[in-house]
Structure formats: C-alpha cells, structure tokens
Amino acid sequence: DFFSSLQKMISASVWTIPFFLFTWVMYAIVFILQLNKLEPTTARLQILAVRAAFCLPFYGLFIWLCVVEPKAYTIFLIFITFVEGFSFYNYASLIITDCGGANRFVELLKGSGRSLLCCSCCCPKDYVVYYKRATWAIWHFWWTRTVLSVLTCICSFFSTAAAKA
C-alpha cells in the first residue's frame, strides 16, 4: 500500500537528507553574507553571485528526488539539465560583468597576450569570434540540452507499459 512504499522510500533515502539540507544551509549563508554587504556599486555582481549560488540547492533537490524515486529520473533530468545550464549562464554572466561587459572582456582577452590553445581545433584565433562561440556554447548547453531532455522524457514514456495501454 501507499504508506509502506512511502516508509520504504524514506528509509532508503535517510542517508541523503543531510547532503540535501547542506545545500540549502550553504545557500542561506551565501545569501545572508551577500545581503549584509550589498552596495550600489557592486549590486549587479552580488545579485549574479547569489543567483548562481541559488542553483545548487535546486540541483541538490532534484538529485535527491532522483535518489528517492529512481523511476522518475527522466522527468527530473529535465529540471537537472535546466538548472545546470542556468548555473553556467549565471557564472559566465558574473565573469563577463566583473570584467566590465562583453567589449571589455574581449579587450582583456586580446591584451592578455595568451593564445587560446585550450582546444586548438575549435578555438579561433580571433578573440571576438571566440567570445561569440563561447556564448553560443553556453546557450546551447542551457537550452538545447533542456529540449533534448524533454525529448528523452517523452521517448522514455512511450516505451513504458503505461503508454502502450
């Protein structure tokens, strides 16, 4: 019955609850520390930092729900990939904003005197093109992966007995 399966589910996931709660406690600490030092000159950076940190508790929540109910993994995969992409986007926005914007970021890349040889097969030598490709990669990491996760969930559902009934 429902209560025995709920009890079994809770007892199987008891060891994960401290890890799940840890992410929320850490976010609360980050939020309070940033709120106490909020200044008009750095407000945008602080907002981006708090928003990037806010992804961790939700990521922890969805992973915890996957551990509690593994059958729902494909559904939660949609939320997990969205939160991952959103956190990458926020982190990139934080870096670019901290550098002074997109134009200043490209100028800093040019003025660094370093080559972009981290992956020479796909990184162009032109810093503007590199910046555009990197921002497109982040966009695709966020939205394309989320759409593919939705399609995965739909395909996974159609292969179940419930869909064939």
PDB file of C-alpha atoms in Angstrom:
ATOM      1  CA  ASP A   1       0.000   0.000   0.000  1.00  0.00           C
ATOM      2  CA  PHE A   2       0.947   3.668  -0.176  1.00  0.00           C
ATOM      3  CA  PHE A   3       2.224   4.093   3.385  1.00  0.00           C
ATOM      4  CA  SER A   4       4.504   1.053   3.296  1.00  0.00           C
ATOM      5  CA  SER A   5       6.028   2.181  -0.016  1.00  0.00           C
ATOM      6  CA  LEU A   6       6.450   5.709   1.388  1.00  0.00           C
ATOM      7  CA  GLN A   7       8.137   4.346   4.516  1.00  0.00           C
ATOM      8  CA  LYS A   8      10.432   2.174   2.373  1.00  0.00           C
ATOM      9  CA  MET A   9      11.300   5.158   0.197  1.00  0.00           C
ATOM     10  CA  ILE A  10      12.091   7.387   3.197  1.00  0.00           C
ATOM     11  CA  SER A  11      14.185   4.742   4.954  1.00  0.00           C
ATOM     12  CA  ALA A  12      16.164   4.127   1.760  1.00  0.00           C
ATOM     13  CA  SER A  13      16.967   7.810   1.400  1.00  0.00           C
ATOM     14  CA  VAL A  14      17.669   8.797   5.016  1.00  0.00           C
ATOM     15  CA  TRP A  15      21.411   8.978   4.392  1.00  0.00           C
ATOM     16  CA  THR A  16      20.860  11.504   1.587  1.00  0.00           C
ATOM     17  CA  ILE A  17      18.867  14.019   3.642  1.00  0.00           C
ATOM     18  CA  PRO A  18      21.940  15.645   5.292  1.00  0.00           C
ATOM     19  CA  PHE A  19      23.517  16.209   1.869  1.00  0.00           C
ATOM     20  CA  PHE A  20      20.272  17.689   0.589  1.00  0.00           C
ATOM     21  CA  LEU A  21      19.913  20.003   3.599  1.00  0.00           C
ATOM     22  CA  PHE A  22      23.581  21.030   3.368  1.00  0.00           C
ATOM     23  CA  THR A  23      22.971  22.738   0.017  1.00  0.00           C
ATOM     24  CA  TRP A  24      20.117  24.832   1.452  1.00  0.00           C
ATOM     25  CA  VAL A  25      22.136  25.809   4.517  1.00  0.00           C
ATOM     26  CA  MET A  26      25.091  26.855   2.353  1.00  0.00           C
ATOM     27  CA  TYR A  27      22.830  28.921   0.120  1.00  0.00           C
ATOM     28  CA  ALA A  28      21.330  30.644   3.173  1.00  0.00           C
ATOM     29  CA  ILE A  29      24.829  31.518   4.382  1.00  0.00           C
ATOM     30  CA  VAL A  30      25.811  32.918   0.958  1.00  0.00           C
ATOM     31  CA  PHE A  31      22.564  34.872   0.724  1.00  0.00           C
ATOM     32  CA  ILE A  32      22.904  36.408   4.195  1.00  0.00           C
ATOM     33  CA  LEU A  33      26.579  37.302   3.703  1.00  0.00           C
ATOM     34  CA  GLN A  34      25.858  38.940   0.345  1.00  0.00           C
ATOM     35  CA  LEU A  35      22.801  40.767   1.685  1.00  0.00           C
ATOM     36  CA  ASN A  36      24.768  42.208   4.602  1.00  0.00           C
ATOM     37  CA  LYS A  37      27.390  43.675   2.251  1.00  0.00           C
ATOM     38  CA  LEU A  38      25.056  44.893  -0.508  1.00  0.00           C
ATOM     39  CA  GLU A  39      26.353  48.100  -2.063  1.00  0.00           C
ATOM     40  CA  PRO A  40      25.038  50.032  -5.068  1.00  0.00           C
ATOM     41  CA  THR A  41      28.367  49.827  -6.912  1.00  0.00           C
ATOM     42  CA  THR A  42      28.584  46.032  -6.704  1.00  0.00           C
ATOM     43  CA  ALA A  43      24.886  45.148  -6.552  1.00  0.00           C
ATOM     44  CA  ARG A  44      24.818  43.567 -10.032  1.00  0.00           C
ATOM     45  CA  LEU A  45      27.767  41.293  -9.223  1.00  0.00           C
ATOM     46  CA  GLN A  46      26.283  40.320  -5.883  1.00  0.00           C
ATOM     47  CA  ILE A  47      22.926  39.527  -7.475  1.00  0.00           C
ATOM     48  CA  LEU A  48      24.631  37.332 -10.082  1.00  0.00           C
ATOM     49  CA  ALA A  49      26.663  35.571  -7.379  1.00  0.00           C
ATOM     50  CA  VAL A  50      23.568  34.858  -5.280  1.00  0.00           C
ATOM     51  CA  ARG A  51      21.653  33.708  -8.356  1.00  0.00           C
ATOM     52  CA  ALA A  52      24.499  31.367  -9.332  1.00  0.00           C
ATOM     53  CA  ALA A  53      24.612  30.006  -5.780  1.00  0.00           C
ATOM     54  CA  PHE A  54      20.843  29.531  -5.823  1.00  0.00           C
ATOM     55  CA  CYS A  55      21.217  26.829  -8.465  1.00  0.00           C
ATOM     56  CA  LEU A  56      22.976  24.492  -6.028  1.00  0.00           C
ATOM     57  CA  PRO A  57      20.004  23.897  -3.688  1.00  0.00           C
ATOM     58  CA  PHE A  58      17.679  23.171  -6.593  1.00  0.00           C
ATOM     59  CA  TYR A  59      20.225  20.890  -8.183  1.00  0.00           C
ATOM     60  CA  GLY A  60      20.530  19.111  -4.840  1.00  0.00           C
ATOM     61  CA  LEU A  61      16.734  18.872  -4.576  1.00  0.00           C
ATOM     62  CA  PHE A  62      16.331  17.274  -7.992  1.00  0.00           C
ATOM     63  CA  ILE A  63      19.222  14.859  -7.460  1.00  0.00           C
ATOM     64  CA  TRP A  64      17.767  13.926  -4.073  1.00  0.00           C
ATOM     65  CA  LEU A  65      14.369  13.296  -5.652  1.00  0.00           C
ATOM     66  CA  CYS A  66      16.070  11.052  -8.223  1.00  0.00           C
ATOM     67  CA  VAL A  67      17.654   9.058  -5.422  1.00  0.00           C
ATOM     68  CA  VAL A  68      14.342   8.815  -3.577  1.00  0.00           C
ATOM     69  CA  GLU A  69      12.372   7.826  -6.684  1.00  0.00           C
ATOM     70  CA  PRO A  70      14.657   6.445  -9.424  1.00  0.00           C
ATOM     71  CA  LYS A  71      11.699   5.733 -11.722  1.00  0.00           C
ATOM     72  CA  ALA A  72      11.183   9.493 -12.111  1.00  0.00           C
ATOM     73  CA  TYR A  73      14.777  10.125 -13.192  1.00  0.00           C
ATOM     74  CA  THR A  74      13.899  11.014 -16.780  1.00  0.00           C
ATOM     75  CA  ILE A  75      11.377  13.605 -15.577  1.00  0.00           C
ATOM     76  CA  PHE A  76      13.818  15.172 -13.148  1.00  0.00           C
ATOM     77  CA  LEU A  77      16.528  15.101 -15.810  1.00  0.00           C
ATOM     78  CA  ILE A  78      14.668  17.991 -17.475  1.00  0.00           C
ATOM     79  CA  PHE A  79      14.971  20.096 -14.337  1.00  0.00           C
ATOM     80  CA  ILE A  80      18.535  18.990 -13.653  1.00  0.00           C
ATOM     81  CA  THR A  81      19.752  19.997 -17.114  1.00  0.00           C
ATOM     82  CA  PHE A  82      17.876  23.305 -16.907  1.00  0.00           C
ATOM     83  CA  VAL A  83      19.447  24.149 -13.544  1.00  0.00           C
ATOM     84  CA  GLU A  84      22.920  23.107 -14.765  1.00  0.00           C
ATOM     85  CA  GLY A  85      22.619  25.303 -17.832  1.00  0.00           C
ATOM     86  CA  PHE A  86      21.223  28.199 -15.809  1.00  0.00           C
ATOM     87  CA  SER A  87      24.126  27.977 -13.365  1.00  0.00           C
ATOM     88  CA  PHE A  88      26.673  28.015 -16.218  1.00  0.00           C
ATOM     89  CA  TYR A  89      24.887  31.014 -17.733  1.00  0.00           C
ATOM     90  CA  ASN A  90      24.910  32.867 -14.407  1.00  0.00           C
ATOM     91  CA  TYR A  91      28.567  32.106 -13.803  1.00  0.00           C
ATOM     92  CA  ALA A  92      29.509  33.314 -17.299  1.00  0.00           C
ATOM     93  CA  SER A  93      27.406  36.460 -16.772  1.00  0.00           C
ATOM     94  CA  LEU A  94      29.165  37.029 -13.464  1.00  0.00           C
ATOM     95  CA  ILE A  95      32.612  36.781 -15.070  1.00  0.00           C
ATOM     96  CA  ILE A  96      31.708  38.998 -18.025  1.00  0.00           C
ATOM     97  CA  THR A  97      30.029  41.596 -15.789  1.00  0.00           C
ATOM     98  CA  ASP A  98      33.003  41.581 -13.428  1.00  0.00           C
ATOM     99  CA  CYS A  99      35.303  42.251 -16.399  1.00  0.00           C
ATOM    100  CA  GLY A 100      33.229  45.269 -17.397  1.00  0.00           C
ATOM    101  CA  GLY A 101      30.944  43.847 -20.074  1.00  0.00           C
ATOM    102  CA  ALA A 102      31.331  41.947 -23.308  1.00  0.00           C
ATOM    103  CA  ASN A 103      33.507  44.526 -25.111  1.00  0.00           C
ATOM    104  CA  ARG A 104      35.833  44.903 -22.144  1.00  0.00           C
ATOM    105  CA  PHE A 105      36.008  41.121 -21.777  1.00  0.00           C
ATOM    106  CA  VAL A 106      37.176  40.764 -25.385  1.00  0.00           C
ATOM    107  CA  GLU A 107      39.713  43.583 -24.849  1.00  0.00           C
ATOM    108  CA  LEU A 108      41.055  41.764 -21.781  1.00  0.00           C
ATOM    109  CA  LEU A 109      41.393  38.577 -23.831  1.00  0.00           C
ATOM    110  CA  LYS A 110      43.299  40.451 -26.524  1.00  0.00           C
ATOM    111  CA  GLY A 111      45.501  42.287 -24.020  1.00  0.00           C
ATOM    112  CA  SER A 112      46.388  39.174 -22.045  1.00  0.00           C
ATOM    113  CA  GLY A 113      48.969  38.090 -24.607  1.00  0.00           C
ATOM    114  CA  ARG A 114      47.933  34.465 -24.188  1.00  0.00           C
ATOM    115  CA  SER A 115      46.790  32.265 -27.003  1.00  0.00           C
ATOM    116  CA  LEU A 116      43.511  30.393 -26.897  1.00  0.00           C
ATOM    117  CA  LEU A 117      45.056  26.966 -27.337  1.00  0.00           C
ATOM    118  CA  CYS A 118      42.937  25.165 -24.791  1.00  0.00           C
ATOM    119  CA  CYS A 119      41.357  23.353 -27.710  1.00  0.00           C
ATOM    120  CA  SER A 120      43.128  24.471 -30.847  1.00  0.00           C
ATOM    121  CA  CYS A 121      40.863  22.531 -33.198  1.00  0.00           C
ATOM    122  CA  CYS A 122      37.750  24.558 -32.329  1.00  0.00           C
ATOM    123  CA  CYS A 123      39.041  27.803 -30.774  1.00  0.00           C
ATOM    124  CA  PRO A 124      39.537  30.516 -33.365  1.00  0.00           C
ATOM    125  CA  LYS A 125      42.465  32.874 -33.077  1.00  0.00           C
ATOM    126  CA  ASP A 126      40.157  35.899 -33.316  1.00  0.00           C
ATOM    127  CA  TYR A 127      39.022  36.827 -29.802  1.00  0.00           C
ATOM    128  CA  VAL A 128      35.674  38.277 -30.909  1.00  0.00           C
ATOM    129  CA  VAL A 129      34.797  35.072 -32.757  1.00  0.00           C
ATOM    130  CA  TYR A 130      35.976  33.079 -29.744  1.00  0.00           C
ATOM    131  CA  TYR A 131      33.718  35.116 -27.450  1.00  0.00           C
ATOM    132  CA  LYS A 132      30.714  34.640 -29.757  1.00  0.00           C
ATOM    133  CA  ARG A 133      31.301  30.895 -29.985  1.00  0.00           C
ATOM    134  CA  ALA A 134      31.720  30.586 -26.229  1.00  0.00           C
ATOM    135  CA  THR A 135      28.454  32.432 -25.574  1.00  0.00           C
ATOM    136  CA  TRP A 136      26.670  30.247 -28.139  1.00  0.00           C
ATOM    137  CA  ALA A 137      28.107  27.156 -26.466  1.00  0.00           C
ATOM    138  CA  ILE A 138      26.726  28.296 -23.120  1.00  0.00           C
ATOM    139  CA  TRP A 139      23.344  28.999 -24.721  1.00  0.00           C
ATOM    140  CA  HIS A 140      23.278  25.542 -26.296  1.00  0.00           C
ATOM    141  CA  PHE A 141      24.434  23.952 -23.056  1.00  0.00           C
ATOM    142  CA  TRP A 142      21.436  25.542 -21.362  1.00  0.00           C
ATOM    143  CA  TRP A 143      18.581  25.372 -23.879  1.00  0.00           C
ATOM    144  CA  THR A 144      19.495  22.637 -26.329  1.00  0.00           C
ATOM    145  CA  ARG A 145      20.266  20.181 -23.530  1.00  0.00           C
ATOM    146  CA  THR A 146      16.973  21.037 -21.835  1.00  0.00           C
ATOM    147  CA  VAL A 147      14.994  20.432 -25.041  1.00  0.00           C
ATOM    148  CA  LEU A 148      16.839  17.150 -25.574  1.00  0.00           C
ATOM    149  CA  SER A 149      15.970  16.153 -22.002  1.00  0.00           C
ATOM    150  CA  VAL A 150      12.295  16.835 -22.695  1.00  0.00           C
ATOM    151  CA  LEU A 151      12.512  14.657 -25.809  1.00  0.00           C
ATOM    152  CA  THR A 152      14.266  11.954 -23.774  1.00  0.00           C
ATOM    153  CA  CYS A 153      11.463  12.040 -21.232  1.00  0.00           C
ATOM    154  CA  ILE A 154       8.810  11.777 -23.958  1.00  0.00           C
ATOM    155  CA  CYS A 155      10.588   8.872 -25.654  1.00  0.00           C
ATOM    156  CA  SER A 156      11.105   7.163 -22.308  1.00  0.00           C
ATOM    157  CA  PHE A 157       7.403   7.451 -21.532  1.00  0.00           C
ATOM    158  CA  PHE A 158       6.372   5.934 -24.855  1.00  0.00           C
ATOM    159  CA  SER A 159       8.472   2.867 -24.157  1.00  0.00           C
ATOM    160  CA  THR A 160       6.611   2.124 -20.903  1.00  0.00           C
ATOM    161  CA  ALA A 161       3.608  -0.127 -20.358  1.00  0.00           C
ATOM    162  CA  ALA A 162       1.506   2.901 -19.323  1.00  0.00           C
ATOM    163  CA  ALA A 163       1.949   4.469 -22.747  1.00  0.00           C
ATOM    164  CA  LYS A 164       1.032   1.238 -24.518  1.00  0.00           C
ATOM    165  CA  ALA A 165      -2.178   0.782 -22.533  1.00  0.00           C
TER     166      ALA A 165
END
